[in-house]
Coordinates of C-alpha atoms and ligand atoms in Angstrom, one line a residue:
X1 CA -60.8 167.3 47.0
X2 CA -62.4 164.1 48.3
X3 CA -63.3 164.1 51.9
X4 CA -63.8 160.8 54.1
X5 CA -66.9 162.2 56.1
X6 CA -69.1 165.1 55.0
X7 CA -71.5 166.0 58.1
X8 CA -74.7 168.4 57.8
X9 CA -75.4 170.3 61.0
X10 CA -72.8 171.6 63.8
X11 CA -74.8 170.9 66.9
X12 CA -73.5 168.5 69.8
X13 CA -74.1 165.6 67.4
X14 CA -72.4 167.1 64.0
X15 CA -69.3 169.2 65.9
X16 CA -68.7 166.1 68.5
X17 CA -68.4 163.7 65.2
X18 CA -66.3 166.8 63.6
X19 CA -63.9 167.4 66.1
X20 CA -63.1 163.5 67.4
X21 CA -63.1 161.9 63.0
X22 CA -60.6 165.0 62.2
X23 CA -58.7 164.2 65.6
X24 CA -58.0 160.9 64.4
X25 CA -56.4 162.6 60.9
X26 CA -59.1 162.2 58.4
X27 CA -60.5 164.9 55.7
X28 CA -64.0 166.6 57.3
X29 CA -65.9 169.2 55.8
X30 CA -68.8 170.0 58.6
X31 CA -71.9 172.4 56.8
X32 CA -73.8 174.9 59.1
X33 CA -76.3 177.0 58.1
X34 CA -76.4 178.9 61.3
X35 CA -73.7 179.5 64.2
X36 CA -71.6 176.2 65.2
X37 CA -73.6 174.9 68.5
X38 CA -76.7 174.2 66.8
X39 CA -80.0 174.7 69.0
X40 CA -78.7 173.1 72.1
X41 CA -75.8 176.2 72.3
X42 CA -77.9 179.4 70.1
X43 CA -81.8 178.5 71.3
X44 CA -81.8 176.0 73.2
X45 CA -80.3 174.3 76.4
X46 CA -77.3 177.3 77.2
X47 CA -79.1 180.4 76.6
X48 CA -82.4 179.1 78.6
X49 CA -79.7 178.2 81.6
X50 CA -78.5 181.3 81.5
X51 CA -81.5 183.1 82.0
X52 CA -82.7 180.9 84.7
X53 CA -80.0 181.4 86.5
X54 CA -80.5 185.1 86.4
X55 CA -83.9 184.3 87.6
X56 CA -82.7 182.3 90.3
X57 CA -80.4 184.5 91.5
X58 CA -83.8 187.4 91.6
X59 CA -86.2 184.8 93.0
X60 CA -83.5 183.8 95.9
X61 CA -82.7 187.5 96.8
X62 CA -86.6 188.1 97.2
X63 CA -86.8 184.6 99.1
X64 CA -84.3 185.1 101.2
X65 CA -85.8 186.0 104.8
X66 CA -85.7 182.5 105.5
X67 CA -82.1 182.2 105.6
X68 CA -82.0 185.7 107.9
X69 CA -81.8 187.5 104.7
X70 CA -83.5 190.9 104.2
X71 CA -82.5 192.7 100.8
X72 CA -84.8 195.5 99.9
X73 CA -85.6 197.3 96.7
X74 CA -84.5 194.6 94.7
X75 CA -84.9 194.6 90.8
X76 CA -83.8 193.2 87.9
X77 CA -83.0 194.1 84.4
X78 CA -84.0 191.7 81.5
X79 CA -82.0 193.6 78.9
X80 CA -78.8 192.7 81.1
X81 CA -79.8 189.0 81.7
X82 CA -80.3 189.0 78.0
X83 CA -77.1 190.6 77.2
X84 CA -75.1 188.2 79.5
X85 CA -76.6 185.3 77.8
X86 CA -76.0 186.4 74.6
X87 CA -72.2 186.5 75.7
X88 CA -72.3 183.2 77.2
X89 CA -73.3 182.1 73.7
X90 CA -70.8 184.1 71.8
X91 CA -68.0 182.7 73.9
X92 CA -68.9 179.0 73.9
X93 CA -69.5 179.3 70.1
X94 CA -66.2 180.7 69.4
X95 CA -64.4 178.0 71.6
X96 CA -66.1 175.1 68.9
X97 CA -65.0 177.0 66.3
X98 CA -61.7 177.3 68.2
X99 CA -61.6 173.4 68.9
X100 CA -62.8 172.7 65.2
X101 CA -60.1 174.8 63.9
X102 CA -57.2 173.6 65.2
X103 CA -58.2 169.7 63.6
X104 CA -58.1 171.1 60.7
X105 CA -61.6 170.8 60.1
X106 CA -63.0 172.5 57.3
X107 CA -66.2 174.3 58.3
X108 CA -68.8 175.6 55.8
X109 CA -71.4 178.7 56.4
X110 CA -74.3 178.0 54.5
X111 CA -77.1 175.2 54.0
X112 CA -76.0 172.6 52.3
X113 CA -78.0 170.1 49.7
X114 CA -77.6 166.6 48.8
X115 CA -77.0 166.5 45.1
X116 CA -76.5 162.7 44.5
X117 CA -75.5 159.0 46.4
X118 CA -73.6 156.4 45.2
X119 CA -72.3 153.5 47.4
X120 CA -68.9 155.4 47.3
X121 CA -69.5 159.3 46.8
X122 CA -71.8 161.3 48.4
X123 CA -72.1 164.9 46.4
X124 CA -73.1 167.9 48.8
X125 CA -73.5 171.8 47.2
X126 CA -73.4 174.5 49.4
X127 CA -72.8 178.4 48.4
X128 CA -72.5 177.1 44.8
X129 CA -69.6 174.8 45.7
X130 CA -69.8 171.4 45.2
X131 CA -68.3 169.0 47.8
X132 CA -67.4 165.5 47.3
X133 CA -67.1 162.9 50.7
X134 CA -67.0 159.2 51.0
X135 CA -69.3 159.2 53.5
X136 CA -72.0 161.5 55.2
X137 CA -73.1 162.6 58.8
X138 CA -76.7 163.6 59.0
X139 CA -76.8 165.7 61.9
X140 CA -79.5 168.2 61.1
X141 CA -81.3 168.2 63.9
X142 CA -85.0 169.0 64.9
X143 CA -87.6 171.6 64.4
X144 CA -90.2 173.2 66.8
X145 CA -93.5 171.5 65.9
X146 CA -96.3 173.8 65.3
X147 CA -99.8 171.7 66.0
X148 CA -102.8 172.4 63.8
X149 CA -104.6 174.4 65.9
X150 CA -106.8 176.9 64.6
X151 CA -105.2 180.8 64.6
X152 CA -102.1 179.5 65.6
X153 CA -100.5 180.2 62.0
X154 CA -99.1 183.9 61.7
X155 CA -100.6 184.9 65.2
X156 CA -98.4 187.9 66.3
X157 CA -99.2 186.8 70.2
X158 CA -97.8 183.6 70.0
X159 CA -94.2 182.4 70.4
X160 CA -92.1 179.4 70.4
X161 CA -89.2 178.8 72.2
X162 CA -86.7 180.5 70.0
X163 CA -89.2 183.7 70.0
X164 CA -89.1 183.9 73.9
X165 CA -85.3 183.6 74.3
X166 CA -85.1 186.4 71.8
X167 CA -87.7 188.8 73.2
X168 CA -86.3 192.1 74.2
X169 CA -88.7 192.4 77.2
X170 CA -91.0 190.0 79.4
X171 CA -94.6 189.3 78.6
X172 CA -96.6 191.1 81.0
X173 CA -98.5 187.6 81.4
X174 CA -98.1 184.4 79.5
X175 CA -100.0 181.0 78.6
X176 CA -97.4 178.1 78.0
X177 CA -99.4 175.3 75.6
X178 CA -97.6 172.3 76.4
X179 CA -96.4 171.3 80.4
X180 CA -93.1 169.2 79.0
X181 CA -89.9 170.0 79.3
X182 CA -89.5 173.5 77.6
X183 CA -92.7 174.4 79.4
X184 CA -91.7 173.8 82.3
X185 CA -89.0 175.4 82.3
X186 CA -90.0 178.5 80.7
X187 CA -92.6 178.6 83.3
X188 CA -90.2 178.8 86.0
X189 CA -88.2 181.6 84.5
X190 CA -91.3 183.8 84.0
X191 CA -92.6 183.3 87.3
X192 CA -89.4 183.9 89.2
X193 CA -89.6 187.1 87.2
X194 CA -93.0 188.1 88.3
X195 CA -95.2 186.9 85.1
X196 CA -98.4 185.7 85.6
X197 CA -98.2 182.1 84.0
X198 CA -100.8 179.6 83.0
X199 CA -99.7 176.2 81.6
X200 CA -102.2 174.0 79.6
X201 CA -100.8 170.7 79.2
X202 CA -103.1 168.3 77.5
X203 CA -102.2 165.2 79.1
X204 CA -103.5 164.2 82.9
X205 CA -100.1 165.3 84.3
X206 CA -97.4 167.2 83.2
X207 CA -93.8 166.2 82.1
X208 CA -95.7 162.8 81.6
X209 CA -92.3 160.9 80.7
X210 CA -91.3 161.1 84.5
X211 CA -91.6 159.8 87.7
X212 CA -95.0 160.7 88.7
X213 CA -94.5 161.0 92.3
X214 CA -91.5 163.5 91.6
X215 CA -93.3 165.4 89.3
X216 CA -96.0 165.5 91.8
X217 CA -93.5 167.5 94.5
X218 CA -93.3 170.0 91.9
X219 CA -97.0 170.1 90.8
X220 CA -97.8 170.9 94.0
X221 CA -95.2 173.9 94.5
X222 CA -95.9 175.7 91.6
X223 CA -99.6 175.6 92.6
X224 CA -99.0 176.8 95.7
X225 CA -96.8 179.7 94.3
X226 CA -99.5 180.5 92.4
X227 CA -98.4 179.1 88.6
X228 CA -101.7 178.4 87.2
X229 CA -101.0 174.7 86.0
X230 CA -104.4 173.0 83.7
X231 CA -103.8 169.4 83.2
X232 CA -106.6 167.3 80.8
X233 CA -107.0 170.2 78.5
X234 CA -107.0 170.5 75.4
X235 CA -106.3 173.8 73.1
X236 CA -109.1 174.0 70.7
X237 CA -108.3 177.6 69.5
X238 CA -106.3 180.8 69.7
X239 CA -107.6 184.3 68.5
X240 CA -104.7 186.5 68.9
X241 CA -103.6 186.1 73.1
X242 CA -107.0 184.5 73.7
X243 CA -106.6 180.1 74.5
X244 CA -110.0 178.6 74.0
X245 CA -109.2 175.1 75.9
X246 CA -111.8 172.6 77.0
X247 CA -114.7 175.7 76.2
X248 CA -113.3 178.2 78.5
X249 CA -111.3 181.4 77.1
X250 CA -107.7 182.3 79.0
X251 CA -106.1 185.1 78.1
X252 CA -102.5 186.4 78.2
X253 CA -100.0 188.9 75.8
X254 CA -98.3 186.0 74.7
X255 CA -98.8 182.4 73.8
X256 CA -95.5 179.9 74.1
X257 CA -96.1 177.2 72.3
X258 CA -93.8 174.1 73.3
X259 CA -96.0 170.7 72.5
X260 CA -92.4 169.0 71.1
X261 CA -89.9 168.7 68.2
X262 CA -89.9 167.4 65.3
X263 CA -86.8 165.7 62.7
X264 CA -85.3 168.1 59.9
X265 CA -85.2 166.6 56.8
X266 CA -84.5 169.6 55.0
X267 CA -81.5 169.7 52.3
X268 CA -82.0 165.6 51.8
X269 CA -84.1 165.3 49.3
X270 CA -82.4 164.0 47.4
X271 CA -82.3 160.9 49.3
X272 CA -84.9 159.6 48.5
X273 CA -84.6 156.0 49.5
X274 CA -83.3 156.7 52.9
X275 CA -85.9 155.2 55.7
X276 CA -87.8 156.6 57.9
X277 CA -90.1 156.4 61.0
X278 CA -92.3 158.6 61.8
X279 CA -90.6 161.2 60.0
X280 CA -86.9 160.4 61.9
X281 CA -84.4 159.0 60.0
X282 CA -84.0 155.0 60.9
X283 CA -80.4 154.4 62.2
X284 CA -79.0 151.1 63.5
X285 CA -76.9 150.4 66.9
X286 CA -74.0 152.3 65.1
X287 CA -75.9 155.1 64.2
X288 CA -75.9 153.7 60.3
X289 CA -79.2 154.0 58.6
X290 CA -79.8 151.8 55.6
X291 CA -77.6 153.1 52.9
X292 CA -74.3 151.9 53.0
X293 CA -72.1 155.5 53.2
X294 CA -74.9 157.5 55.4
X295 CA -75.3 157.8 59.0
X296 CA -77.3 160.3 61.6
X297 CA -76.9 161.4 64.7
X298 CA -78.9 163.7 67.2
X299 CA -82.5 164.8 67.2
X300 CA -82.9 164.0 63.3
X301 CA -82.6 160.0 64.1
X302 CA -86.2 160.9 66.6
X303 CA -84.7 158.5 69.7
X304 CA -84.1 160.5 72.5
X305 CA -84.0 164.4 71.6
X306 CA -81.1 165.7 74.3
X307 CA -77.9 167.1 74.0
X308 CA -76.0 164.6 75.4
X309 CA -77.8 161.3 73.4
X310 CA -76.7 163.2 70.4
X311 CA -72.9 164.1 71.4
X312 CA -72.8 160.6 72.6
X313 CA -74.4 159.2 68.8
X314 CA -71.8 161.1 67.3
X315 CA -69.1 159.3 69.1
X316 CA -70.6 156.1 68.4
X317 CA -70.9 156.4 64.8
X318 CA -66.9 158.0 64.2
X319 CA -66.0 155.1 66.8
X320 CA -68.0 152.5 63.6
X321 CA -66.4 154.4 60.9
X322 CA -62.8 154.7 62.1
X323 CA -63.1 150.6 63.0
X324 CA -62.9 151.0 66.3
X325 CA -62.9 147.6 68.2
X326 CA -64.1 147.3 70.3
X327 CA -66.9 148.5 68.8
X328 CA -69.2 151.0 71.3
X329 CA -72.9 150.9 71.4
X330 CA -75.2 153.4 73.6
X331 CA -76.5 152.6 76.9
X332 CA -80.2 154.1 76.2
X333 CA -80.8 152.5 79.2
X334 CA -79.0 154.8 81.2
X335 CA -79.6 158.2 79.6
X336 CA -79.6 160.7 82.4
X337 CA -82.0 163.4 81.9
X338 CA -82.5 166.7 84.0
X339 CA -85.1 169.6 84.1
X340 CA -84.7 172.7 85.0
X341 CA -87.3 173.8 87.0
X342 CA -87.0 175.2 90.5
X343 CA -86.4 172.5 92.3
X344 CA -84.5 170.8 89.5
X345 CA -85.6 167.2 88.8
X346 CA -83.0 164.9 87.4
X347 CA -83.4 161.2 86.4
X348 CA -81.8 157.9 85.2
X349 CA -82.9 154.5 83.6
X350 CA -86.5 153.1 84.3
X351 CA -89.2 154.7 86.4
X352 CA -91.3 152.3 88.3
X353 CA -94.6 152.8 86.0
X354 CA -92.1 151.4 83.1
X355 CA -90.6 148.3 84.9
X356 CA -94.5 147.6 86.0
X357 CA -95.0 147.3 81.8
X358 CA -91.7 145.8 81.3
X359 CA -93.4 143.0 84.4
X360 CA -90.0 143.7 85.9
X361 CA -90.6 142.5 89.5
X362 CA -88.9 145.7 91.6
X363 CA -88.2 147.1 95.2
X364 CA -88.8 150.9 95.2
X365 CA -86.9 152.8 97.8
X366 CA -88.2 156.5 98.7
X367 CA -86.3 158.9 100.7
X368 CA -87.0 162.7 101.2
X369 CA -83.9 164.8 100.2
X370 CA -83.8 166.5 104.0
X371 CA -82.5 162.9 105.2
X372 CA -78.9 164.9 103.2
X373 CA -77.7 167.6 106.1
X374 CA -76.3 169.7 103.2
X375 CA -80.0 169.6 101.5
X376 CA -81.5 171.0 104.8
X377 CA -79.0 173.7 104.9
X378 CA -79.6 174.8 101.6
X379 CA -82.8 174.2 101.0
X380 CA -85.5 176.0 103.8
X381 CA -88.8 174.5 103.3
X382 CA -88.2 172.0 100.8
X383 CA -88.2 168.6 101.3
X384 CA -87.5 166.9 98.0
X385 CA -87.5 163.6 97.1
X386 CA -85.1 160.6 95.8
X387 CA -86.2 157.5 94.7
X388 CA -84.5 154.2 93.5
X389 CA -85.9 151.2 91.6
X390 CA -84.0 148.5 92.4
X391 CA -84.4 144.8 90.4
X392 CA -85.7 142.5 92.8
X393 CA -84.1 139.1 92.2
X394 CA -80.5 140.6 91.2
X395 CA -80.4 143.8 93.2
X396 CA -79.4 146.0 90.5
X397 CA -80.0 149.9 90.3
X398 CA -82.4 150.3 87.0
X399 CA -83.5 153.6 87.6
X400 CA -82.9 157.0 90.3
X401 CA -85.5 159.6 90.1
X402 CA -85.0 162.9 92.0
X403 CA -86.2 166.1 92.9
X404 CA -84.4 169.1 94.6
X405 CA -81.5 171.2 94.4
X406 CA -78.8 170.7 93.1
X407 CA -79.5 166.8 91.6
X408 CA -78.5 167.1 88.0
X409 CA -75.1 168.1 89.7
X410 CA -74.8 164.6 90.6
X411 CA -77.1 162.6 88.8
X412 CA -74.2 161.5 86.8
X413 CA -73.3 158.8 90.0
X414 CA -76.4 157.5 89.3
X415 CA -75.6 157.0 85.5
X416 CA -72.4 155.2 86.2
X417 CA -74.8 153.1 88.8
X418 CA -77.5 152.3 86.1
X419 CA -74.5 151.7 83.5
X420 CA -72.8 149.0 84.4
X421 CA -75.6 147.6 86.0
X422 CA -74.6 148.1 90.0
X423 CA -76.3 146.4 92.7
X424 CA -77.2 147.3 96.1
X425 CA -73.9 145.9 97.8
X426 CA -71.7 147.1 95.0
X427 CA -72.9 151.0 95.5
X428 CA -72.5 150.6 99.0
X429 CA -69.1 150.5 99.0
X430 CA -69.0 153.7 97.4
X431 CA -67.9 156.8 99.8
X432 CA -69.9 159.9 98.9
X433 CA -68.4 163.2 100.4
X434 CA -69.8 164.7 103.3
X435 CA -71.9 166.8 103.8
X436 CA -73.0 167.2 99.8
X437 CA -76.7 166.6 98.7
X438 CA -75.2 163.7 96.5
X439 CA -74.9 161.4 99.9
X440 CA -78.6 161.1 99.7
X441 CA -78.2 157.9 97.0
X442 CA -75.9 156.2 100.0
X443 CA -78.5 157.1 102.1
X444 CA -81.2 155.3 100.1
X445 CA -79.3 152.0 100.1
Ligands
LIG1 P1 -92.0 167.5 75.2 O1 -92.3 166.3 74.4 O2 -91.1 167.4 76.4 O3 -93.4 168.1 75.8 C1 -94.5 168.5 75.0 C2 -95.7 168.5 75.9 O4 -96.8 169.1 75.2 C3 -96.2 167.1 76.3 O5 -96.4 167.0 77.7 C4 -97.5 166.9 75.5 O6 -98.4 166.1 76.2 C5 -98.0 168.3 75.4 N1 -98.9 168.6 74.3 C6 -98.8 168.1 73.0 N2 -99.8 168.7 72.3 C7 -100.5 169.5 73.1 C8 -101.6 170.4 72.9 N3 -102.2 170.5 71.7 N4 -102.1 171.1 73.9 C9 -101.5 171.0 75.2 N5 -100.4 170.2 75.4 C10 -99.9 169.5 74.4 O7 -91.5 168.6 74.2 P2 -90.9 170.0 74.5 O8 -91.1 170.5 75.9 O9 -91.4 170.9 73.3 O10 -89.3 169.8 74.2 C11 -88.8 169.3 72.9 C12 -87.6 168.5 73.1 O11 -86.5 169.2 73.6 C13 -87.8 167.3 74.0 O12 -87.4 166.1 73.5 C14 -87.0 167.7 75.3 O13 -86.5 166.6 75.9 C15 -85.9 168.6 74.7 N6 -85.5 169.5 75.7 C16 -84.7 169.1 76.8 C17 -84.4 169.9 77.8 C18 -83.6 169.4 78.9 O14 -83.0 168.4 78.8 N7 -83.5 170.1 80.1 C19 -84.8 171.3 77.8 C20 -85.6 171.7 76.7 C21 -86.0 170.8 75.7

């Protein structure tokens, strides 16, 4: 049997394309080595929620004098956490599976290999079948990318991420190499647990991609709780649990390293002549990269490594290959983004170091998150912050940055904003509910 699309990798990118090309009634075989869901579902963004929540929920119940609150003799048990997540997982897999299934999508268990390309057939072997498609969906994702640091190779005391969300038990104290967004995040699951952390980020700042005066709320809380944060240092060497950085030695059982990802190439070798940047495979506004019958989608194309770009990729590319007009592109302008630290920071479009370099004249509004009367009753001792860059001449919304719970809940409004390109006037005339944090970007107007 010839297929119309062949797609490597079941993540949001590869079960998104899956699900929508077989939807519209043509032949799909999707390959996937491991469970349908990819990293964002097995290791990645559903398993860490799950824990944090579970850390949350500890963290508030020990926090919570300050709402009148005493509960004593309160505990928690990581095996249940773990076991909870792991049935999150096991039910959100099964409903892809579920969804896949009734398109009529024909889903292969294994890694699959490029055998050969022509401008017509694309040859795929998996299990020691061999599949034939007319075209071919590169959604293989990315990699955690081990640095060349000295003792870092086979070095029993050091994780990454996939290690830590699979550890039976906490660390009794950890070092996190790496102050981005995994980092951070793991960060504030161990500490709400009680685990000494240390974070060694070798930038000036952590999360450098944001907002720096958002980040800088959250700097200085987790100093303050005592989350021992070293910015400007760099990791020269491990020796087991021991971090030489900048010529002093820290020590901790474990050693999470999270400095990024990296494109997986594996399986395409045998597309050879298939371009690449930086070791990402090149792809144009419809996801096409530059032979005829081959496209990507997700992490493996390098833009922007989340979930949602990917899912969103995916859509683009069947929308190109089914001749949809009119044709979609992506609004990377407006990619909302959120991290899950505690407060949560969530943002969209440009910060206001970016529309400096872009010499993008701008009016930058600032507004602490307890001007929201929902935010103050929620959120004792916080104060949070929400800021808006705002094009001068036309008045449009180009970016919302934001810090404090719970902002990636509505951080999408913002999206919709930056989107169509809103201005000031238009998104007044938009009636937030009351009282919800949301009402803090009318507020800002
Ligand atoms: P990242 O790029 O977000 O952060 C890596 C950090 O490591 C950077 O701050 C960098 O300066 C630092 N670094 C690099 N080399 C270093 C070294 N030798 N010593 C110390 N610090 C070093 O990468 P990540 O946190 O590994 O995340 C990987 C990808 O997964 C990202 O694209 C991220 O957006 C995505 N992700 C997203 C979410 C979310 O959306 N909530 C959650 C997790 C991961």
């Amino acid at each position: 049997m010839k297929y119309f699309l062949a797609i490597i990798g079941g993540g949001p990118a590869g079960y998104t394309a899956a699900e929508k090309a077989s939807k519209a009634g043509k032949d799909v075989v999707l390959f996937e080595q491991n469970a349908v869901g990819g990293t964002c579902l097995n290791v990645g963004c559903i398993p860490t929620k799950s824990l944090l929540y579970g850390a949350k929920q500890y963290y508030n119940a020990t926090h919570a004098q300050k709402y009148g609150v005493t509960a004593e003799n309160v505990s928690f048990d990581f095996a249940a956490m773990q076991k909870r997540k792991t049935i999150v997982v096991r039910k959100l897999v099964a409903g892809i599976k579920q969804r896949l299934n009734n398109e009529h999508c024909t889903l292969v268990s294994g890694a699959a290999n490029v055998l050969s390309r022509t401008d017509e057939l694309v040859t795929i072997a998996c299990n020691g079948e061999t599949y034939e498609a007319e075209n071919l969906l590169i959604c293989t994702g990315s990699m955690n990318f081990v640095p060349p640091i000295p003792g870092i190779k086979d070095n029993p005391a050091v994780w990454d991420s996939t290690d830590a969300l699979a550890a039976a038990e906490l660390p009794k104290s950890i070092i996190i190499v790496g102050g981005g967004v995994i980092g951070m995040e793991f960060a504030t699951l161990y500490h709400e647990l009680g685990v000494p952390v240390t974070v060694i980020e070798a930038m000036p700042t952590i999360l450098p991609n944001l907002d720096q005066e958002v980040v800088a709320v959250l700097l200085d809380k987790y100093r303050k709780a005592g989350i021992n944060i070293l910015t400007s240092t760099k990791v020269e060497s491990l020796d087991g649990g021991r971090v030489t950085a900048n010529g002093e030695v820290y020590e901790a059982e474990k050693v999470l390293v999270s400095v990024g990802r990296r494109a997986n190439l594996n399986g395409l070798e045998a597309l050879n002549d298939l371009e690449l940047n930086c070791g990402a495979i090149i792809v144009d506004d419809f996801m096409k990269t530059n032979l005829p019958n081959v496209f990507a989608a997700g992490d493996v194309t390098g833009k922007v490594m989340l979930a949602h770009v990917a899912a969103r990729q995916a859509e683009v590319c069947i929308g190109r290959l089914l001749k949809q007009i009119p044709l979609q592109r992506i609004a990377y302008n407006a990619i909302p983004s959120v991290v899950y630290t505690n407060p949560e920071i969530a943002s969209v479009g440009i910060t206001e170091a970016q529309a400096a370099e872009m010499n993008i004249e701008t009016e930058v509004r600032r507004l602490p998150m307890t001007f929201s009367g929902r935010f103050m009753a929620e959120n004792e001792g916080e104060t949070g912050l929400c800021k808006m860059i705002i094009d001068k001449k036309t008045q449009m919304v180009l970016g919302v940055h934001m810090i404090g719970n719970p902002c990636s809940e509505f951080v999408a409004a913002a999206s919709f904003a930056v989107r169509n390109g809103y201005t000031v006037p238009e998104c007044m005339q938009v009636v937030f509910p009351h009282p919800t944090v949301s009402e803090i970007l009318h507020e800002i107007l």
